mmCIF file of C-alpha atoms and ligand atoms in Angstrom:
data_model
loop_
_atom_site.group_PDB
_atom_site.id
_atom_site.type_symbol
_atom_site.label_atom_id
_atom_site.label_comp_id
_atom_site.label_asym_id
_atom_site.label_seq_id
_atom_site.Cartn_x
_atom_site.Cartn_y
_atom_site.Cartn_z
ATOM 1 C CA MET A 1 101.710 86.924 122.784
ATOM 2 C CA SER A 2 103.948 86.221 119.844
ATOM 3 C CA MET A 3 104.491 89.246 117.711
ATOM 4 C CA VAL A 4 106.366 87.585 114.898
ATOM 5 C CA SER A 5 104.680 85.422 112.341
ATOM 6 C CA THR A 6 106.625 82.522 110.896
ATOM 7 C CA TYR A 7 106.153 83.513 107.287
ATOM 8 C CA CYS A 8 107.229 86.702 105.555
ATOM 9 C CA PRO A 9 105.493 89.002 108.003
ATOM 10 C CA HIS A 10 103.794 92.241 107.237
ATOM 11 C CA PHE A 11 104.559 93.536 110.642
ATOM 12 C CA SER A 12 106.882 91.600 112.766
ATOM 13 C CA GLY A 13 107.325 93.724 115.825
ATOM 14 C CA LEU A 14 111.029 93.266 115.207
ATOM 15 C CA ARG A 15 113.111 95.965 116.805
ATOM 16 C CA ARG A 16 116.432 97.123 115.539
ATOM 17 C CA SER A 17 119.243 95.921 117.721
ATOM 18 C CA SER A 18 120.983 99.260 118.138
ATOM 19 C CA PRO A 19 119.432 101.222 120.975
ATOM 20 C CA ASN A 20 118.031 104.574 119.999
ATOM 21 C CA LEU A 21 118.486 107.358 122.507
ATOM 22 C CA HIS A 22 115.200 108.918 121.497
ATOM 23 C CA ASN A 23 113.407 105.847 122.787
ATOM 24 C CA ALA A 24 114.580 106.486 126.294
ATOM 25 C CA PRO A 25 111.178 107.483 127.759
ATOM 26 C CA SER A 26 109.727 104.028 127.180
ATOM 27 C CA GLN A 27 112.774 101.865 126.974
ATOM 28 C CA SER A 28 111.446 99.342 129.464
ATOM 29 C CA PHE A 29 108.270 98.991 127.466
ATOM 30 C CA LEU A 30 110.241 98.363 124.309
ATOM 31 C CA GLN A 31 112.538 95.964 126.116
ATOM 32 C CA HIS A 32 109.480 94.062 127.177
ATOM 33 C CA PHE A 33 108.406 93.534 123.573
ATOM 34 C CA SER A 34 111.949 92.883 122.515
ATOM 35 C CA SER A 35 112.169 90.088 125.056
ATOM 36 C CA GLN A 36 109.140 88.448 123.452
ATOM 37 C CA LEU A 37 110.661 88.411 120.013
ATOM 38 C CA ARG A 38 110.675 84.987 118.355
ATOM 39 C CA LEU A 39 112.459 84.847 115.077
ATOM 40 C CA PRO A 40 111.452 82.045 112.725
ATOM 41 C CA SER A 41 114.025 79.262 113.003
ATOM 42 C CA SER A 42 114.143 78.637 109.252
ATOM 43 C CA PRO A 43 113.098 81.714 107.348
ATOM 44 C CA LYS A 44 110.739 80.979 104.466
ATOM 45 C CA PRO A 45 111.430 82.576 101.075
ATOM 46 C CA CYS A 46 111.281 86.106 102.293
ATOM 47 C CA ARG A 47 113.358 89.102 101.379
ATOM 48 C CA ALA A 48 112.882 91.125 104.499
ATOM 49 C CA VAL A 49 110.988 91.770 107.663
ATOM 50 C CA ILE A 50 109.750 95.134 108.778
ATOM 51 C CA ALA A 51 111.335 96.791 111.777
ATOM 52 C CA MET A 52 108.481 98.200 113.823
ATOM 53 C CA SER A 53 107.716 98.451 117.500
ATOM 54 C CA GLY A 54 104.009 97.997 116.959
ATOM 55 C CA SER A 55 102.481 94.941 115.348
ATOM 56 C CA GLY A 56 100.057 96.798 113.071
ATOM 57 C CA LYS A 57 100.412 96.924 109.304
ATOM 58 C CA PHE A 58 101.942 100.062 107.745
ATOM 59 C CA PHE A 59 99.134 102.515 106.949
ATOM 60 C CA VAL A 60 99.157 105.509 104.613
ATOM 61 C CA GLY A 61 96.217 107.876 104.283
ATOM 62 C CA GLY A 62 95.786 110.701 101.802
ATOM 63 C CA ASN A 63 93.746 113.609 103.110
ATOM 64 C CA TRP A 64 92.617 115.586 100.079
ATOM 65 C CA LYS A 65 90.972 118.223 102.316
ATOM 66 C CA CYS A 66 88.882 120.813 100.447
ATOM 67 C CA ASN A 67 90.720 120.347 97.146
ATOM 68 C CA GLY A 68 89.884 119.086 93.690
ATOM 69 C CA THR A 69 87.401 119.253 90.864
ATOM 70 C CA LYS A 70 85.682 116.462 88.950
ATOM 71 C CA ASP A 71 88.454 116.660 86.355
ATOM 72 C CA SER A 72 91.437 116.810 88.707
ATOM 73 C CA ILE A 73 90.017 113.941 90.761
ATOM 74 C CA THR A 74 89.489 111.836 87.627
ATOM 75 C CA LYS A 75 93.191 112.316 86.863
ATOM 76 C CA LEU A 76 94.275 111.594 90.452
ATOM 77 C CA VAL A 77 92.199 108.411 90.598
ATOM 78 C CA SER A 78 93.613 107.264 87.287
ATOM 79 C CA ASP A 79 97.177 107.880 88.536
ATOM 80 C CA LEU A 80 96.427 105.955 91.741
ATOM 81 C CA ASN A 81 94.831 103.103 89.815
ATOM 82 C CA SER A 82 97.970 102.667 87.731
ATOM 83 C CA ALA A 83 100.453 103.175 90.593
ATOM 84 C CA LYS A 84 102.546 100.240 91.738
ATOM 85 C CA LEU A 85 101.968 99.986 95.490
ATOM 86 C CA GLU A 86 103.770 97.724 97.932
ATOM 87 C CA SER A 87 101.386 94.999 99.036
ATOM 88 C CA ASP A 88 102.058 95.208 102.776
ATOM 89 C CA VAL A 89 100.528 98.649 103.283
ATOM 90 C CA ASP A 90 96.941 99.670 104.035
ATOM 91 C CA VAL A 91 96.175 102.602 101.730
ATOM 92 C CA VAL A 92 93.255 104.979 102.213
ATOM 93 C CA VAL A 93 92.277 108.264 100.551
ATOM 94 C CA ALA A 94 89.861 110.871 101.881
ATOM 95 C CA PRO A 95 88.223 112.958 99.133
ATOM 96 C CA PRO A 96 85.841 115.837 99.848
ATOM 97 C CA PHE A 97 82.265 114.632 100.494
ATOM 98 C CA VAL A 98 80.919 115.750 97.119
ATOM 99 C CA TYR A 99 83.416 113.562 95.250
ATOM 100 C CA LEU A 100 83.108 110.448 97.430
ATOM 101 C CA ASP A 101 80.709 108.762 95.030
ATOM 102 C CA GLN A 102 82.924 109.521 92.034
ATOM 103 C CA VAL A 103 85.951 108.119 93.855
ATOM 104 C CA THR A 104 84.347 105.013 95.338
ATOM 105 C CA SER A 105 82.988 104.066 91.923
ATOM 106 C CA SER A 106 86.219 104.641 89.981
ATOM 107 C CA LEU A 107 89.079 103.837 92.389
ATOM 108 C CA THR A 108 90.734 100.428 92.526
ATOM 109 C CA ASP A 109 89.633 98.161 95.423
ATOM 110 C CA ARG A 110 93.275 98.146 96.520
ATOM 111 C CA ILE A 111 92.695 101.566 98.076
ATOM 112 C CA GLU A 112 89.954 102.204 100.626
ATOM 113 C CA VAL A 113 88.021 105.433 100.927
ATOM 114 C CA SER A 114 87.625 107.642 103.972
ATOM 115 C CA ALA A 115 85.463 110.637 104.761
ATOM 116 C CA GLN A 116 87.000 113.746 106.327
ATOM 117 C CA ASN A 117 84.275 114.110 108.955
ATOM 118 C CA SER A 118 81.021 112.537 110.110
ATOM 119 C CA TRP A 119 78.037 113.532 112.205
ATOM 120 C CA ILE A 120 77.964 112.670 115.880
ATOM 121 C CA GLY A 121 74.923 110.384 115.698
ATOM 122 C CA LYS A 122 72.176 109.103 113.456
ATOM 123 C CA GLY A 123 71.258 111.380 110.558
ATOM 124 C CA GLY A 124 68.143 113.552 110.509
ATOM 125 C CA ALA A 125 67.501 117.258 110.850
ATOM 126 C CA PHE A 126 71.144 118.362 110.910
ATOM 127 C CA THR A 127 71.605 120.804 108.063
ATOM 128 C CA GLY A 128 74.941 120.513 106.337
ATOM 129 C CA GLU A 129 76.011 117.329 108.101
ATOM 130 C CA ILE A 130 76.745 113.866 106.668
ATOM 131 C CA SER A 131 75.900 110.776 108.690
ATOM 132 C CA VAL A 132 77.939 107.640 109.217
ATOM 133 C CA GLU A 133 75.075 105.650 107.680
ATOM 134 C CA GLN A 134 75.327 107.725 104.499
ATOM 135 C CA LEU A 135 79.083 107.255 104.373
ATOM 136 C CA LYS A 136 78.699 103.496 104.649
ATOM 137 C CA ASP A 137 75.959 103.575 102.028
ATOM 138 C CA ILE A 138 78.354 105.156 99.560
ATOM 139 C CA GLY A 139 81.201 102.717 100.250
ATOM 140 C CA CYS A 140 83.340 104.595 102.780
ATOM 141 C CA LYS A 141 85.283 102.441 105.215
ATOM 142 C CA TRP A 142 86.992 105.158 107.286
ATOM 143 C CA VAL A 143 86.552 108.624 108.676
ATOM 144 C CA ILE A 144 89.177 111.155 109.802
ATOM 145 C CA LEU A 145 88.203 112.694 113.167
ATOM 146 C CA GLY A 146 89.909 115.264 115.368
ATOM 147 C CA HIS A 147 91.934 116.782 112.547
ATOM 148 C CA SER A 148 93.572 120.018 113.684
ATOM 149 C CA GLU A 149 91.665 122.006 111.070
ATOM 150 C CA ARG A 150 88.403 120.781 112.639
ATOM 151 C CA ARG A 151 89.713 121.427 116.150
ATOM 152 C CA HIS A 152 91.289 124.835 115.606
ATOM 153 C CA VAL A 153 89.486 126.322 112.607
ATOM 154 C CA ILE A 154 85.985 124.889 113.098
ATOM 155 C CA GLY A 155 86.207 124.733 116.893
ATOM 156 C CA GLU A 156 85.430 121.072 117.672
ATOM 157 C CA ASP A 157 86.386 120.079 121.206
ATOM 158 C CA ASP A 158 87.757 116.836 122.622
ATOM 159 C CA GLN A 159 84.412 115.523 123.895
ATOM 160 C CA PHE A 160 82.570 116.240 120.656
ATOM 161 C CA ILE A 161 85.294 114.466 118.692
ATOM 162 C CA GLY A 162 85.240 111.528 121.115
ATOM 163 C CA LYS A 163 81.490 111.127 120.649
ATOM 164 C CA LYS A 164 81.848 111.203 116.881
ATOM 165 C CA ALA A 165 84.533 108.526 117.086
ATOM 166 C CA ALA A 166 82.366 106.333 119.304
ATOM 167 C CA TYR A 167 79.407 106.592 116.953
ATOM 168 C CA ALA A 168 81.465 105.886 113.831
ATOM 169 C CA LEU A 169 83.167 102.872 115.428
ATOM 170 C CA ASN A 170 79.897 101.474 116.758
ATOM 171 C CA GLU A 171 78.503 101.675 113.241
ATOM 172 C CA GLY A 172 81.510 99.876 111.772
ATOM 173 C CA LEU A 173 83.647 102.643 110.270
ATOM 174 C CA GLY A 174 87.376 102.760 110.960
ATOM 175 C CA VAL A 175 88.547 105.993 112.591
ATOM 176 C CA ILE A 176 91.733 107.904 111.850
ATOM 177 C CA ALA A 177 91.976 109.713 115.184
ATOM 178 C CA CYS A 178 94.132 112.839 114.953
ATOM 179 C CA ILE A 179 96.036 114.423 117.808
ATOM 180 C CA GLY A 180 98.776 117.034 117.940
ATOM 181 C CA GLU A 181 100.070 120.154 119.605
ATOM 182 C CA LEU A 182 100.215 123.785 118.491
ATOM 183 C CA LEU A 183 103.600 125.461 118.133
ATOM 184 C CA GLU A 184 103.138 127.464 121.328
ATOM 185 C CA GLU A 185 102.228 124.290 123.202
ATOM 186 C CA ARG A 186 105.417 122.605 121.983
ATOM 187 C CA GLU A 187 107.461 125.651 122.915
ATOM 188 C CA ALA A 188 105.891 125.650 126.382
ATOM 189 C CA GLY A 189 106.928 122.010 126.836
ATOM 190 C CA LYS A 190 103.323 120.800 126.726
ATOM 191 C CA THR A 191 103.482 118.471 123.722
ATOM 192 C CA PHE A 192 102.895 115.271 125.683
ATOM 193 C CA ASP A 193 100.217 116.836 127.922
ATOM 194 C CA VAL A 194 98.229 118.022 124.920
ATOM 195 C CA CYS A 195 98.545 114.743 123.039
ATOM 196 C CA PHE A 196 97.624 112.675 126.100
ATOM 197 C CA GLN A 197 94.585 114.841 126.827
ATOM 198 C CA GLN A 198 93.333 114.441 123.246
ATOM 199 C CA LEU A 199 94.082 110.725 123.421
ATOM 200 C CA LYS A 200 92.197 110.378 126.703
ATOM 201 C CA ALA A 201 89.103 111.957 125.170
ATOM 202 C CA PHE A 202 89.158 109.239 122.509
ATOM 203 C CA ALA A 203 89.913 106.532 125.079
ATOM 204 C CA ASP A 204 87.062 107.660 127.349
ATOM 205 C CA ALA A 205 84.547 107.481 124.499
ATOM 206 C CA VAL A 206 85.414 104.632 122.170
ATOM 207 C CA PRO A 207 83.977 101.131 122.540
ATOM 208 C CA SER A 208 87.155 99.433 121.311
ATOM 209 C CA TRP A 209 90.498 100.228 119.670
ATOM 210 C CA ASP A 210 90.186 97.569 116.984
ATOM 211 C CA ASN A 211 89.479 99.987 114.135
ATOM 212 C CA ILE A 212 91.401 103.054 115.221
ATOM 213 C CA VAL A 213 94.558 104.436 113.671
ATOM 214 C CA ILE A 214 96.124 107.293 115.629
ATOM 215 C CA ALA A 215 97.548 110.124 113.548
ATOM 216 C CA TYR A 216 100.072 112.291 115.375
ATOM 217 C CA GLU A 217 100.045 115.571 113.501
ATOM 218 C CA PRO A 218 101.869 118.484 115.118
ATOM 219 C CA VAL A 219 99.840 121.503 114.060
ATOM 220 C CA TRP A 220 102.950 123.552 113.292
ATOM 221 C CA ALA A 221 103.932 120.962 110.690
ATOM 222 C CA ILE A 222 100.607 120.763 108.844
ATOM 223 C CA GLY A 223 100.641 122.463 105.474
ATOM 224 C CA THR A 224 103.682 124.522 106.461
ATOM 225 C CA GLY A 225 106.455 122.584 104.743
ATOM 226 C CA LYS A 226 108.071 122.385 108.199
ATOM 227 C CA VAL A 227 108.107 118.636 108.795
ATOM 228 C CA ALA A 228 108.911 117.233 112.242
ATOM 229 C CA THR A 229 112.309 115.597 112.342
ATOM 230 C CA PRO A 230 112.220 111.793 112.494
ATOM 231 C CA GLN A 231 113.441 112.094 116.107
ATOM 232 C CA GLN A 232 110.725 114.586 117.086
ATOM 233 C CA ALA A 233 108.047 112.350 115.599
ATOM 234 C CA GLN A 234 109.490 109.139 117.031
ATOM 235 C CA GLU A 235 109.682 110.666 120.512
ATOM 236 C CA VAL A 236 105.963 111.465 120.525
ATOM 237 C CA HIS A 237 104.993 108.141 118.922
ATOM 238 C CA VAL A 238 106.879 106.250 121.646
ATOM 239 C CA ALA A 239 105.135 108.331 124.292
ATOM 240 C CA VAL A 240 101.720 107.705 122.715
ATOM 241 C CA ARG A 241 102.355 103.955 122.576
ATOM 242 C CA ASP A 242 103.482 104.043 126.175
ATOM 243 C CA TRP A 243 100.346 105.989 127.162
ATOM 244 C CA LEU A 244 98.196 103.335 125.462
ATOM 245 C CA LYS A 245 100.061 100.622 127.303
ATOM 246 C CA LYS A 246 99.523 102.260 130.678
ATOM 247 C CA ASN A 247 95.984 103.519 130.142
ATOM 248 C CA VAL A 248 94.393 101.023 127.756
ATOM 249 C CA SER A 249 96.328 97.767 127.426
ATOM 250 C CA GLU A 250 99.580 96.296 126.240
ATOM 251 C CA GLU A 251 97.782 94.601 123.383
ATOM 252 C CA VAL A 252 96.221 97.847 122.147
ATOM 253 C CA ALA A 253 99.593 99.587 122.485
ATOM 254 C CA SER A 254 101.162 96.987 120.270
ATOM 255 C CA LYS A 255 98.392 96.671 117.693
ATOM 256 C CA THR A 256 97.350 100.284 117.190
ATOM 257 C CA ARG A 257 98.996 102.000 114.257
ATOM 258 C CA ILE A 258 100.483 105.407 115.115
ATOM 259 C CA ILE A 259 101.011 107.332 111.921
ATOM 260 C CA TYR A 260 102.675 110.703 111.430
ATOM 261 C CA GLY A 261 101.230 113.669 109.535
ATOM 262 C CA GLY A 262 102.504 117.151 108.758
ATOM 263 C CA SER A 263 104.350 118.105 105.556
ATOM 264 C CA VAL A 264 105.182 114.517 104.633
ATOM 265 C CA ASN A 265 106.355 114.292 101.034
ATOM 266 C CA GLY A 266 108.158 112.016 98.627
ATOM 267 C CA SER A 267 111.556 113.246 99.807
ATOM 268 C CA ASN A 268 111.214 113.075 103.592
ATOM 269 C CA CYS A 269 109.020 109.955 103.972
ATOM 270 C CA GLY A 270 111.884 107.460 103.770
ATOM 271 C CA GLU A 271 113.765 108.830 106.769
ATOM 272 C CA LEU A 272 110.579 109.165 108.824
ATOM 273 C CA ALA A 273 109.428 105.641 107.953
ATOM 274 C CA LYS A 274 112.661 104.199 109.329
ATOM 275 C CA GLU A 275 111.646 105.172 112.858
ATOM 276 C CA GLU A 276 110.395 102.162 114.764
ATOM 277 C CA ASP A 277 107.207 103.692 116.114
ATOM 278 C CA ILE A 278 106.146 105.420 112.897
ATOM 279 C CA ASP A 279 103.611 103.001 111.434
ATOM 280 C CA GLY A 280 102.698 105.085 108.402
ATOM 281 C CA PHE A 281 101.563 108.550 107.395
ATOM 282 C CA LEU A 282 98.614 110.870 107.004
ATOM 283 C CA VAL A 283 99.435 113.020 103.998
ATOM 284 C CA GLY A 284 97.779 116.245 102.904
ATOM 285 C CA GLY A 285 99.305 118.265 100.059
ATOM 286 C CA ALA A 286 101.497 115.490 98.681
ATOM 287 C CA SER A 287 98.526 113.109 98.453
ATOM 288 C CA LEU A 288 97.101 115.232 95.627
ATOM 289 C CA LYS A 289 99.835 113.964 93.308
ATOM 290 C CA GLY A 290 99.410 110.259 92.503
ATOM 291 C CA PRO A 291 103.057 109.350 91.842
ATOM 292 C CA GLU A 292 104.295 111.194 94.947
ATOM 293 C CA PHE A 293 101.625 109.580 97.109
ATOM 294 C CA ALA A 294 102.715 106.190 95.738
ATOM 295 C CA THR A 295 106.310 106.995 96.741
ATOM 296 C CA ILE A 296 105.089 107.701 100.274
ATOM 297 C CA VAL A 297 103.102 104.453 100.396
ATOM 298 C CA ASN A 298 106.171 102.579 99.190
ATOM 299 C CA SER A 299 108.412 104.126 101.848
ATOM 300 C CA VAL A 300 107.502 101.019 103.838
ATOM 301 C CA THR A 301 110.506 99.474 102.071
ATOM 302 C CA THR A 302 112.850 101.625 104.152
ATOM 303 C CA LYS A 303 111.502 99.803 107.229
ATOM 304 C CA LYS A 304 112.543 96.460 105.877
ATOM 305 C CA VAL A 305 115.682 94.826 107.146
ATOM 306 C CA ALA A 306 117.230 91.618 105.865
ATOM 307 C CA ALA A 307 115.752 88.516 107.430
HETATM 308 P P1 LIG B 1 100.070 118.243 104.973
HETATM 309 O O1 LIG B 1 98.720 117.886 105.758
HETATM 310 O O2 LIG B 1 100.688 116.932 104.532
HETATM 311 O O3 LIG B 1 99.643 119.087 103.815
HETATM 312 O O4 LIG B 1 100.943 118.976 105.942
HETATM 313 C C1 LIG B 1 98.655 116.770 106.600
HETATM 314 C C2 LIG B 1 97.289 116.660 107.211
HETATM 315 O O5 LIG B 1 96.683 117.695 107.514
HETATM 316 O O6 LIG B 1 96.772 115.555 107.412
#
């Protein structure tokens, strides 16, 4: 498996040469990929490669949650349409259901659209729910599932979320699969246990990992302004990648994007993006401002190192 393309790569799998102490839990795993690194012998016209442990393209999602009006969303879409976005990033926004049609019909094709939830199976007599078929009908390509607000405010459990993910994937939607620990779980030293249990529920249910992006979102960091440090995030992302390697496959571990969410903004994204296992972001509050969201998308540049 070669992880480095011979032209200016979007995602090279290139690791930084200086060892990072925070990677210690899965050093052997990283060494394994490092040993497979093949740098192009004569670099093509290319300014930089991206330093990432995984081989997936940088991914930034904007979760608008239950915010916006027709007018504010018209302005946000217009700001996004005129934003200059780095080309080597997958960009997705998730408006509230009632504005999906407005957004899919006015937003540039450069940005894909996600729903914030979907029903567990085929539509029918399920008052208040929205089916995957309806989301596809309206032009949605993704759905966010397992978000902490659905887990902890609405009360969705691991199995329910896993079934939703399986249905959405089987019907061809991409899934942004959220995991993350509560503050008391972190303080009790249970961060990895909680994340692995949530991950296992997805793994047990999904037909394939091809269209899944994992969003690690510590609950204590969501909407609180208390962002995880780059080291705290990197430590969990390494552990998640290692879990995928051991419990799914090496290929899935390498290909699956693991993005970070929780109080990401235009000022802290650059430092977070530098971490090797942070493959992008899921952004709440700061995604409601077009220029700031564009800054977060463009933080991919801090991952680039000279080729
Ligand atoms: P936040 O939300 O950026 O406002 O913390 C992130 C999320 O919930 O996805």
